[in-house]
Amino acid sequence: MNISRLQRTVFLLLLAAVTAAFVWVLSPFFGAVFWAVALTLLFHGVFERISARVGRRRNVAAILTLLLVILIVVVPMVLVGSAIIDELASVTQRVRSGEINFRAYFTQIVDAMPHWLTDQLGRFGVFNVQDAIDKISATLLAGGQALTTKVVTIGQNTLIWLVNLGIMLYLLFFFLRDGRALAGLIRRSTPMSEEQTQALLGKFATVVRATVKGTIVVALVQGVLGGLALWVVGIHGAVVWGALMALLSLVPAVGSALIWAPVAIYLLATGSIAQGVGLIAWGVLAIGMVDNLLRPILVGKDTKLPDWVVLLTTIGGISLMGISGFVIGPVIAALFMAAWDLFDQERGQLLERPPES
């Protein structure tokens, strides 16, 4: 047996084992590590400009950039989260007291439907009014209870959340300071050509920056526009509904319409025609156009991914990995397409190369 080949095989197996073990140990902090990397990519340009102004003192530049991230990212996130939790507690209290009654709302909508339509649907067994009201009310009530439970769980796990936030900020400092050295280490260590590694790393950075910037900008704009519209038409809990629209807008094409469209239908059914028509117009022309105009410019243009790929990978990523999936899904898709493009180029070069004698 070739001793050198055996040693190489054992070493590669050991390398794979310790790498898998390292990833397994870090898996509880996957979200913190990922968002530290994402924020590093987003604020790397800011870090370099600050570094140039402080005489290339990278520790000072990293600390100043970290303080900037806390000021413009962490603090607003905490304030908005606190407002949402308070508003959810208020809405939950009103649901329990009967002030908010989903069954009554849907009864009003059904009563406003033409009788011939409900009779025909009931006759053919397509639609039973009472069953539909019961099922929809039960679904909304269960969803509200699940959301409330989730909020309570988040409140109870505040310490865990703070630990993850601290780890993310701690890693962000080192990623900002040593980012170039780490990227060089990855390029040298990866068992691929330097051109292939550079292409994949560049694609990863481009997609993360574009997805985070584009999706968050679209979410914030749609959430603000939607919450403002609901506040104008007199819907209680506009902060919560605006936050939900911002969250749902992470899913392209569907998004915030899942909130404002049912509200508009309710307004029309209860006789508030002007408010209902106005909300529909605002939802289509303002909220919807934000998604149609900004998302392709901010996300699709840089990632060069088809819209249907962005949609499917975003939904799949969120369903598998939670909130971080709206970035991870498109990143995986972009790396998949980039890797196959590199393989195709390598295959073409092999086919063009003359056979060895």
mmCIF file of C-alpha atoms in Angstrom:
data_model
loop_
_atom_site.group_PDB
_atom_site.id
_atom_site.type_symbol
_atom_site.label_atom_id
_atom_site.label_comp_id
_atom_site.label_asym_id
_atom_site.label_seq_id
_atom_site.Cartn_x
_atom_site.Cartn_y
_atom_site.Cartn_z
ATOM 1 C CA MET A 1 0.000 0.000 0.000
ATOM 2 C CA ASN A 2 1.177 3.493 -0.810
ATOM 3 C CA ILE A 3 1.934 5.062 2.593
ATOM 4 C CA SER A 4 1.776 8.642 1.297
ATOM 5 C CA ARG A 5 -1.668 8.070 -0.245
ATOM 6 C CA LEU A 6 -2.915 6.530 3.028
ATOM 7 C CA GLN A 7 -1.577 9.478 5.015
ATOM 8 C CA ARG A 8 -3.210 11.938 2.619
ATOM 9 C CA THR A 9 -6.530 10.112 2.857
ATOM 10 C CA VAL A 10 -6.421 10.022 6.654
ATOM 11 C CA PHE A 11 -5.528 13.705 6.771
ATOM 12 C CA LEU A 12 -8.415 14.660 4.442
ATOM 13 C CA LEU A 13 -10.853 12.596 6.513
ATOM 14 C CA LEU A 14 -9.576 14.269 9.681
ATOM 15 C CA LEU A 15 -9.909 17.686 8.029
ATOM 16 C CA ALA A 16 -13.500 16.946 6.993
ATOM 17 C CA ALA A 17 -14.371 15.625 10.472
ATOM 18 C CA VAL A 18 -12.986 18.600 12.418
ATOM 19 C CA THR A 19 -14.591 21.023 9.937
ATOM 20 C CA ALA A 20 -17.978 19.361 10.379
ATOM 21 C CA ALA A 21 -17.516 19.400 14.151
ATOM 22 C CA PHE A 22 -16.599 23.102 14.062
ATOM 23 C CA VAL A 23 -19.719 23.927 12.039
ATOM 24 C CA TRP A 24 -21.823 21.830 14.442
ATOM 25 C CA VAL A 25 -20.453 23.703 17.471
ATOM 26 C CA LEU A 26 -21.221 27.051 15.829
ATOM 27 C CA SER A 27 -24.688 26.028 14.594
ATOM 28 C CA PRO A 28 -26.569 27.496 17.635
ATOM 29 C CA PHE A 29 -25.129 30.879 16.672
ATOM 30 C CA PHE A 30 -25.676 30.556 12.934
ATOM 31 C CA GLY A 31 -27.931 33.616 12.793
ATOM 32 C CA ALA A 32 -25.450 35.782 14.698
ATOM 33 C CA VAL A 33 -22.547 34.691 12.485
ATOM 34 C CA PHE A 34 -24.526 35.153 9.264
ATOM 35 C CA TRP A 35 -25.758 38.645 10.145
ATOM 36 C CA ALA A 36 -22.279 39.648 11.275
ATOM 37 C CA VAL A 37 -21.026 38.666 7.812
ATOM 38 C CA ALA A 38 -23.946 40.447 6.105
ATOM 39 C CA LEU A 39 -23.411 43.674 8.065
ATOM 40 C CA THR A 40 -19.681 43.475 7.363
ATOM 41 C CA LEU A 41 -20.385 43.377 3.638
ATOM 42 C CA LEU A 42 -22.871 46.246 3.929
ATOM 43 C CA PHE A 43 -20.652 48.528 6.014
ATOM 44 C CA HIS A 44 -17.246 47.594 4.617
ATOM 45 C CA GLY A 45 -17.170 50.686 2.411
ATOM 46 C CA VAL A 46 -18.052 52.889 5.387
ATOM 47 C CA PHE A 47 -15.318 51.199 7.426
ATOM 48 C CA GLU A 48 -12.713 51.879 4.736
ATOM 49 C CA ARG A 49 -13.677 55.552 4.509
ATOM 50 C CA ILE A 50 -13.512 55.926 8.293
ATOM 51 C CA SER A 51 -10.187 54.082 8.320
ATOM 52 C CA ALA A 52 -8.745 56.535 5.796
ATOM 53 C CA ARG A 53 -9.823 59.460 7.987
ATOM 54 C CA VAL A 54 -8.282 58.062 11.208
ATOM 55 C CA GLY A 55 -4.902 57.283 9.707
ATOM 56 C CA ARG A 56 -5.509 53.623 8.881
ATOM 57 C CA ARG A 57 -5.933 52.705 12.538
ATOM 58 C CA ARG A 58 -8.156 49.724 11.904
ATOM 59 C CA ASN A 59 -9.136 49.135 15.536
ATOM 60 C CA VAL A 60 -10.414 52.707 15.860
ATOM 61 C CA ALA A 61 -12.175 52.498 12.499
ATOM 62 C CA ALA A 62 -13.839 49.196 13.452
ATOM 63 C CA ILE A 63 -15.071 50.623 16.775
ATOM 64 C CA LEU A 64 -16.489 53.747 15.099
ATOM 65 C CA THR A 65 -18.205 51.658 12.417
ATOM 66 C CA LEU A 66 -19.623 49.370 15.110
ATOM 67 C CA LEU A 67 -21.052 52.376 16.961
ATOM 68 C CA LEU A 68 -22.592 53.571 13.703
ATOM 69 C CA VAL A 69 -24.225 50.160 13.155
ATOM 70 C CA ILE A 70 -25.637 50.241 16.687
ATOM 71 C CA LEU A 71 -26.986 53.745 16.128
ATOM 72 C CA ILE A 72 -28.672 53.240 12.763
ATOM 73 C CA VAL A 73 -29.560 49.529 12.908
ATOM 74 C CA VAL A 74 -29.767 48.127 16.433
ATOM 75 C CA VAL A 75 -31.381 51.054 18.272
ATOM 76 C CA PRO A 76 -34.210 51.588 15.721
ATOM 77 C CA MET A 77 -34.828 47.830 15.601
ATOM 78 C CA VAL A 78 -35.187 47.673 19.394
ATOM 79 C CA LEU A 79 -37.480 50.721 19.511
ATOM 80 C CA VAL A 80 -39.744 49.451 16.729
ATOM 81 C CA GLY A 81 -39.812 45.971 18.276
ATOM 82 C CA SER A 82 -40.857 47.389 21.634
ATOM 83 C CA ALA A 83 -43.626 49.435 20.004
ATOM 84 C CA ILE A 84 -44.889 46.367 18.141
ATOM 85 C CA ILE A 85 -44.924 44.253 21.308
ATOM 86 C CA ASP A 86 -46.871 46.949 23.177
ATOM 87 C CA GLU A 87 -49.347 47.288 20.303
ATOM 88 C CA LEU A 88 -49.783 43.513 20.077
ATOM 89 C CA ALA A 89 -50.499 43.340 23.790
ATOM 90 C CA SER A 90 -53.176 46.021 23.340
ATOM 91 C CA VAL A 91 -54.752 44.219 20.362
ATOM 92 C CA THR A 92 -54.711 40.907 22.246
ATOM 93 C CA GLN A 93 -56.470 42.525 25.196
ATOM 94 C CA ARG A 94 -59.169 43.952 22.927
ATOM 95 C CA VAL A 95 -59.693 40.537 21.292
ATOM 96 C CA ARG A 96 -60.108 38.873 24.693
ATOM 97 C CA SER A 97 -62.522 41.568 25.869
ATOM 98 C CA GLY A 98 -64.637 41.185 22.714
ATOM 99 C CA GLU A 99 -63.930 44.674 21.400
ATOM 100 C CA ILE A 100 -62.331 43.027 18.365
ATOM 101 C CA ASN A 101 -64.604 40.237 17.107
ATOM 102 C CA PHE A 102 -63.447 38.475 13.938
ATOM 103 C CA ARG A 103 -66.714 36.590 13.659
ATOM 104 C CA ALA A 104 -68.722 39.811 13.677
ATOM 105 C CA TYR A 105 -66.473 41.336 11.025
ATOM 106 C CA PHE A 106 -66.913 38.395 8.645
ATOM 107 C CA THR A 107 -70.628 38.274 9.312
ATOM 108 C CA GLN A 108 -70.796 41.889 8.140
ATOM 109 C CA ILE A 109 -68.896 41.020 4.976
ATOM 110 C CA VAL A 110 -71.145 38.044 4.197
ATOM 111 C CA ASP A 111 -74.274 40.059 4.891
ATOM 112 C CA ALA A 112 -73.101 42.624 2.353
ATOM 113 C CA MET A 113 -72.766 39.955 -0.376
ATOM 114 C CA PRO A 114 -75.678 39.616 -2.846
ATOM 115 C CA HIS A 115 -78.186 37.017 -1.621
ATOM 116 C CA TRP A 116 -78.370 35.336 -5.014
ATOM 117 C CA LEU A 117 -74.596 34.753 -4.881
ATOM 118 C CA THR A 118 -74.574 33.173 -1.419
ATOM 119 C CA ASP A 119 -77.689 31.106 -2.293
ATOM 120 C CA GLN A 120 -76.126 29.751 -5.475
ATOM 121 C CA LEU A 121 -72.821 28.969 -3.780
ATOM 122 C CA GLY A 122 -74.628 27.238 -0.941
ATOM 123 C CA ARG A 123 -76.866 25.285 -3.333
ATOM 124 C CA PHE A 124 -73.897 23.838 -5.195
ATOM 125 C CA GLY A 125 -72.079 23.076 -1.975
ATOM 126 C CA VAL A 126 -69.247 25.432 -2.832
ATOM 127 C CA PHE A 127 -69.779 27.851 0.002
ATOM 128 C CA ASN A 128 -71.573 27.470 3.290
ATOM 129 C CA VAL A 129 -71.839 30.845 4.982
ATOM 130 C CA GLN A 130 -71.886 29.654 8.546
ATOM 131 C CA ASP A 131 -69.087 27.131 8.062
ATOM 132 C CA ALA A 132 -66.945 29.700 6.280
ATOM 133 C CA ILE A 133 -67.402 32.241 9.060
ATOM 134 C CA ASP A 134 -66.586 29.635 11.718
ATOM 135 C CA LYS A 135 -63.489 28.399 9.911
ATOM 136 C CA ILE A 136 -62.115 31.851 9.080
ATOM 137 C CA SER A 137 -62.787 33.175 12.572
ATOM 138 C CA ALA A 138 -61.167 30.127 14.164
ATOM 139 C CA THR A 139 -58.157 30.437 11.849
ATOM 140 C CA LEU A 140 -57.649 34.118 12.616
ATOM 141 C CA LEU A 141 -58.104 33.547 16.330
ATOM 142 C CA ALA A 142 -55.602 30.692 16.289
ATOM 143 C CA GLY A 143 -53.181 32.805 14.278
ATOM 144 C CA GLY A 144 -53.540 35.667 16.730
ATOM 145 C CA GLN A 145 -52.960 33.363 19.680
ATOM 146 C CA ALA A 146 -49.917 31.832 17.999
ATOM 147 C CA LEU A 147 -48.528 35.279 17.286
ATOM 148 C CA THR A 148 -49.145 36.360 20.867
ATOM 149 C CA THR A 149 -47.453 33.195 22.144
ATOM 150 C CA LYS A 150 -44.496 33.888 19.883
ATOM 151 C CA VAL A 151 -44.208 37.415 21.210
ATOM 152 C CA VAL A 152 -44.368 36.135 24.804
ATOM 153 C CA THR A 153 -41.680 33.573 23.957
ATOM 154 C CA ILE A 154 -39.479 36.284 22.503
ATOM 155 C CA GLY A 155 -39.985 38.305 25.661
ATOM 156 C CA GLN A 156 -39.064 35.331 27.822
ATOM 157 C CA ASN A 157 -35.988 34.648 25.693
ATOM 158 C CA THR A 158 -34.720 38.209 25.881
ATOM 159 C CA LEU A 159 -31.483 37.014 27.469
ATOM 160 C CA ILE A 160 -30.824 34.598 24.578
ATOM 161 C CA TRP A 161 -31.593 37.360 22.077
ATOM 162 C CA LEU A 162 -29.196 39.727 23.847
ATOM 163 C CA VAL A 163 -26.482 37.054 23.862
ATOM 164 C CA ASN A 164 -26.874 36.550 20.110
ATOM 165 C CA LEU A 165 -26.861 40.311 19.553
ATOM 166 C CA GLY A 166 -23.671 40.626 21.602
ATOM 167 C CA ILE A 167 -22.016 37.793 19.654
ATOM 168 C CA MET A 168 -23.026 39.382 16.358
ATOM 169 C CA LEU A 169 -21.580 42.780 17.338
ATOM 170 C CA TYR A 170 -18.431 41.143 18.723
ATOM 171 C CA LEU A 171 -17.874 39.225 15.475
ATOM 172 C CA LEU A 172 -18.721 42.305 13.426
ATOM 173 C CA PHE A 173 -15.801 44.172 14.995
ATOM 174 C CA PHE A 174 -13.302 41.479 13.994
ATOM 175 C CA PHE A 175 -14.843 40.896 10.556
ATOM 176 C CA LEU A 176 -14.563 44.614 9.816
ATOM 177 C CA ARG A 177 -11.008 44.862 11.103
ATOM 178 C CA ASP A 178 -9.687 41.614 9.607
ATOM 179 C CA GLY A 179 -12.064 41.169 6.670
ATOM 180 C CA ARG A 180 -9.419 41.383 3.951
ATOM 181 C CA ALA A 181 -7.140 38.917 5.723
ATOM 182 C CA LEU A 182 -10.021 36.470 6.236
ATOM 183 C CA ALA A 183 -11.049 36.715 2.574
ATOM 184 C CA GLY A 184 -7.445 36.065 1.539
ATOM 185 C CA LEU A 185 -7.269 33.054 3.851
ATOM 186 C CA ILE A 186 -10.439 31.612 2.312
ATOM 187 C CA ARG A 187 -9.105 32.157 -1.207
ATOM 188 C CA ARG A 188 -5.842 30.392 -0.374
ATOM 189 C CA SER A 189 -7.415 27.520 1.561
ATOM 190 C CA THR A 190 -10.245 26.608 -0.790
ATOM 191 C CA PRO A 191 -9.283 23.671 -3.059
ATOM 192 C CA MET A 192 -10.238 25.568 -6.223
ATOM 193 C CA SER A 193 -8.448 27.916 -8.544
ATOM 194 C CA GLU A 194 -8.087 31.485 -7.300
ATOM 195 C CA GLU A 195 -10.264 32.772 -10.153
ATOM 196 C CA GLN A 196 -13.109 30.401 -9.261
ATOM 197 C CA THR A 197 -12.902 31.218 -5.553
ATOM 198 C CA GLN A 198 -12.811 34.944 -6.273
ATOM 199 C CA ALA A 199 -15.840 34.658 -8.572
ATOM 200 C CA LEU A 200 -17.895 32.778 -5.964
ATOM 201 C CA LEU A 201 -16.881 35.097 -3.109
ATOM 202 C CA GLY A 202 -17.700 38.102 -5.260
ATOM 203 C CA LYS A 203 -21.083 36.665 -6.150
ATOM 204 C CA PHE A 204 -21.815 35.934 -2.490
ATOM 205 C CA ALA A 205 -20.935 39.489 -1.456
ATOM 206 C CA THR A 206 -22.941 41.056 -4.299
ATOM 207 C CA VAL A 207 -26.077 39.024 -3.614
ATOM 208 C CA VAL A 208 -25.966 39.594 0.154
ATOM 209 C CA ARG A 209 -25.547 43.353 -0.261
ATOM 210 C CA ALA A 210 -28.230 43.639 -2.932
ATOM 211 C CA THR A 211 -30.737 41.402 -1.159
ATOM 212 C CA VAL A 212 -30.348 42.971 2.274
ATOM 213 C CA LYS A 213 -30.365 46.561 1.025
ATOM 214 C CA GLY A 214 -33.123 46.051 -1.525
ATOM 215 C CA THR A 215 -35.437 43.885 0.530
ATOM 216 C CA ILE A 216 -35.125 45.947 3.693
ATOM 217 C CA VAL A 217 -35.678 49.219 1.826
ATOM 218 C CA VAL A 218 -38.781 47.787 0.122
ATOM 219 C CA ALA A 219 -40.053 46.368 3.425
ATOM 220 C CA LEU A 220 -39.592 49.635 5.287
ATOM 221 C CA VAL A 221 -41.242 51.725 2.571
ATOM 222 C CA GLN A 222 -44.194 49.357 2.197
ATOM 223 C CA GLY A 223 -44.620 49.056 5.966
ATOM 224 C CA VAL A 224 -44.654 52.832 6.438
ATOM 225 C CA LEU A 225 -47.009 53.438 3.505
ATOM 226 C CA GLY A 226 -49.330 50.616 4.590
ATOM 227 C CA GLY A 227 -49.410 51.581 8.257
ATOM 228 C CA LEU A 228 -50.046 55.223 7.340
ATOM 229 C CA ALA A 229 -52.932 54.238 5.044
ATOM 230 C CA LEU A 230 -54.573 52.071 7.709
ATOM 231 C CA TRP A 231 -54.184 54.859 10.275
ATOM 232 C CA VAL A 232 -55.852 57.321 7.894
ATOM 233 C CA VAL A 233 -58.885 55.054 7.332
ATOM 234 C CA GLY A 234 -59.245 54.556 11.101
ATOM 235 C CA ILE A 235 -57.966 50.997 11.589
ATOM 236 C CA HIS A 236 -56.712 50.319 15.122
ATOM 237 C CA GLY A 237 -53.220 48.938 15.601
ATOM 238 C CA ALA A 238 -51.720 50.628 12.546
ATOM 239 C CA VAL A 239 -48.199 50.061 13.908
ATOM 240 C CA VAL A 240 -48.754 46.307 14.121
ATOM 241 C CA TRP A 241 -50.375 46.085 10.687
ATOM 242 C CA GLY A 242 -47.615 48.208 9.188
ATOM 243 C CA ALA A 243 -44.999 45.932 10.755
ATOM 244 C CA LEU A 244 -46.804 42.853 9.432
ATOM 245 C CA MET A 245 -46.932 44.391 5.951
ATOM 246 C CA ALA A 246 -43.208 45.106 6.165
ATOM 247 C CA LEU A 247 -42.596 41.486 7.218
ATOM 248 C CA LEU A 248 -44.839 40.050 4.493
ATOM 249 C CA SER A 249 -43.225 42.269 1.877
ATOM 250 C CA LEU A 250 -40.126 40.090 2.256
ATOM 251 C CA VAL A 251 -42.034 37.672 0.008
ATOM 252 C CA PRO A 252 -41.988 39.150 -3.518
ATOM 253 C CA ALA A 253 -45.186 39.488 -5.596
ATOM 254 C CA VAL A 254 -47.592 38.604 -2.745
ATOM 255 C CA GLY A 255 -46.426 40.517 0.289
ATOM 256 C CA SER A 256 -48.311 43.341 1.914
ATOM 257 C CA ALA A 257 -51.518 42.818 -0.110
ATOM 258 C CA LEU A 258 -52.332 39.985 2.300
ATOM 259 C CA ILE A 259 -53.028 42.708 4.880
ATOM 260 C CA TRP A 260 -54.443 45.736 3.075
ATOM 261 C CA ALA A 261 -56.645 43.821 0.598
ATOM 262 C CA PRO A 262 -58.849 42.098 3.276
ATOM 263 C CA VAL A 263 -59.096 45.418 5.145
ATOM 264 C CA ALA A 264 -60.271 47.141 1.961
ATOM 265 C CA ILE A 265 -62.865 44.411 1.372
ATOM 266 C CA TYR A 266 -64.128 44.839 4.918
ATOM 267 C CA LEU A 267 -64.420 48.605 4.491
ATOM 268 C CA LEU A 268 -66.378 48.174 1.255
ATOM 269 C CA ALA A 269 -68.651 45.549 2.798
ATOM 270 C CA THR A 270 -69.448 47.704 5.822
ATOM 271 C CA GLY A 271 -70.393 50.743 3.741
ATOM 272 C CA SER A 272 -67.157 52.721 3.998
ATOM 273 C CA ILE A 273 -66.940 52.960 0.221
ATOM 274 C CA ALA A 274 -64.651 55.984 0.023
ATOM 275 C CA GLN A 275 -62.154 54.515 2.498
ATOM 276 C CA GLY A 276 -62.235 51.098 0.807
ATOM 277 C CA VAL A 277 -61.730 52.470 -2.699
ATOM 278 C CA GLY A 278 -59.032 54.826 -1.448
ATOM 279 C CA LEU A 279 -57.196 51.995 0.308
ATOM 280 C CA ILE A 280 -57.332 49.820 -2.819
ATOM 281 C CA ALA A 281 -56.012 52.670 -4.962
ATOM 282 C CA TRP A 282 -53.252 53.400 -2.464
ATOM 283 C CA GLY A 283 -52.369 49.719 -2.179
ATOM 284 C CA VAL A 284 -52.138 49.189 -5.936
ATOM 285 C CA LEU A 285 -50.622 52.493 -7.005
ATOM 286 C CA ALA A 286 -48.347 53.289 -4.061
ATOM 287 C CA ILE A 287 -47.591 50.152 -2.041
ATOM 288 C CA GLY A 288 -47.647 47.784 -5.017
ATOM 289 C CA MET A 289 -45.567 50.042 -7.243
ATOM 290 C CA VAL A 290 -42.865 50.221 -4.586
ATOM 291 C CA ASP A 291 -42.427 46.454 -4.936
ATOM 292 C CA ASN A 292 -42.638 46.528 -8.733
ATOM 293 C CA LEU A 293 -40.212 49.421 -9.166
ATOM 294 C CA LEU A 294 -37.720 49.282 -6.311
ATOM 295 C CA ARG A 295 -37.215 45.523 -5.905
ATOM 296 C CA PRO A 296 -36.016 44.842 -9.493
ATOM 297 C CA ILE A 297 -33.716 47.878 -9.302
ATOM 298 C CA LEU A 298 -32.238 47.121 -5.884
ATOM 299 C CA VAL A 299 -32.305 43.308 -5.902
ATOM 300 C CA GLY A 300 -32.674 41.779 -9.348
ATOM 301 C CA LYS A 301 -30.351 44.161 -11.167
ATOM 302 C CA ASP A 302 -27.308 43.303 -9.040
ATOM 303 C CA THR A 303 -28.041 39.638 -8.383
ATOM 304 C CA LYS A 304 -28.969 38.980 -12.025
ATOM 305 C CA LEU A 305 -31.505 36.397 -10.865
ATOM 306 C CA PRO A 306 -34.856 35.905 -12.635
ATOM 307 C CA ASP A 307 -37.858 37.173 -10.678
ATOM 308 C CA TRP A 308 -39.340 33.673 -10.327
ATOM 309 C CA VAL A 309 -36.079 32.367 -8.856
ATOM 310 C CA VAL A 310 -36.020 35.216 -6.326
ATOM 311 C CA LEU A 311 -39.645 34.489 -5.386
ATOM 312 C CA LEU A 312 -39.237 30.739 -4.918
ATOM 313 C CA THR A 313 -35.900 30.901 -3.096
ATOM 314 C CA THR A 314 -37.136 33.667 -0.799
ATOM 315 C CA ILE A 315 -40.233 31.690 0.214
ATOM 316 C CA GLY A 316 -38.232 28.478 0.550
ATOM 317 C CA GLY A 317 -35.497 30.181 2.546
ATOM 318 C CA ILE A 318 -37.946 31.762 4.986
ATOM 319 C CA SER A 319 -39.841 28.479 5.454
ATOM 320 C CA LEU A 320 -36.612 26.588 6.214
ATOM 321 C CA MET A 321 -34.495 29.137 8.064
ATOM 322 C CA GLY A 322 -36.829 31.787 9.403
ATOM 323 C CA ILE A 323 -36.299 35.489 8.881
ATOM 324 C CA SER A 324 -32.687 35.035 7.721
ATOM 325 C CA GLY A 325 -33.967 32.931 4.833
ATOM 326 C CA PHE A 326 -34.979 35.965 2.780
ATOM 327 C CA VAL A 327 -31.233 36.533 2.241
ATOM 328 C CA ILE A 328 -29.933 32.966 2.437
ATOM 329 C CA GLY A 329 -32.387 31.620 -0.162
ATOM 330 C CA PRO A 330 -31.368 33.997 -3.000
ATOM 331 C CA VAL A 331 -27.699 33.662 -1.989
ATOM 332 C CA ILE A 332 -27.859 29.881 -2.400
ATOM 333 C CA ALA A 333 -29.591 30.312 -5.766
ATOM 334 C CA ALA A 334 -26.964 32.792 -6.963
ATOM 335 C CA LEU A 335 -24.084 30.561 -5.844
ATOM 336 C CA PHE A 336 -25.764 27.572 -7.500
ATOM 337 C CA MET A 337 -26.014 29.400 -10.815
ATOM 338 C CA ALA A 338 -22.505 30.863 -10.520
ATOM 339 C CA ALA A 339 -20.996 27.446 -9.725
ATOM 340 C CA TRP A 340 -22.654 25.835 -12.725
ATOM 341 C CA ASP A 341 -21.527 28.724 -14.920
ATOM 342 C CA LEU A 342 -17.940 28.158 -13.770
ATOM 343 C CA PHE A 343 -18.313 24.430 -14.426
ATOM 344 C CA ASP A 344 -19.577 25.158 -17.924
ATOM 345 C CA GLN A 345 -16.603 27.430 -18.598
ATOM 346 C CA GLU A 346 -14.165 24.808 -17.279
ATOM 347 C CA ARG A 347 -15.851 22.121 -19.365
ATOM 348 C CA GLY A 348 -15.564 24.287 -22.476
ATOM 349 C CA GLN A 349 -11.853 24.840 -21.859
ATOM 350 C CA LEU A 350 -11.304 21.093 -21.443
ATOM 351 C CA LEU A 351 -13.102 20.357 -24.704
ATOM 352 C CA GLU A 352 -11.077 22.974 -26.571
ATOM 353 C CA ARG A 353 -7.763 21.680 -25.162
ATOM 354 C CA PRO A 354 -5.928 19.369 -27.636
ATOM 355 C CA PRO A 355 -5.523 15.755 -26.468
ATOM 356 C CA GLU A 356 -2.162 14.795 -24.976
ATOM 357 C CA SER A 357 -0.013 12.563 -27.124
#
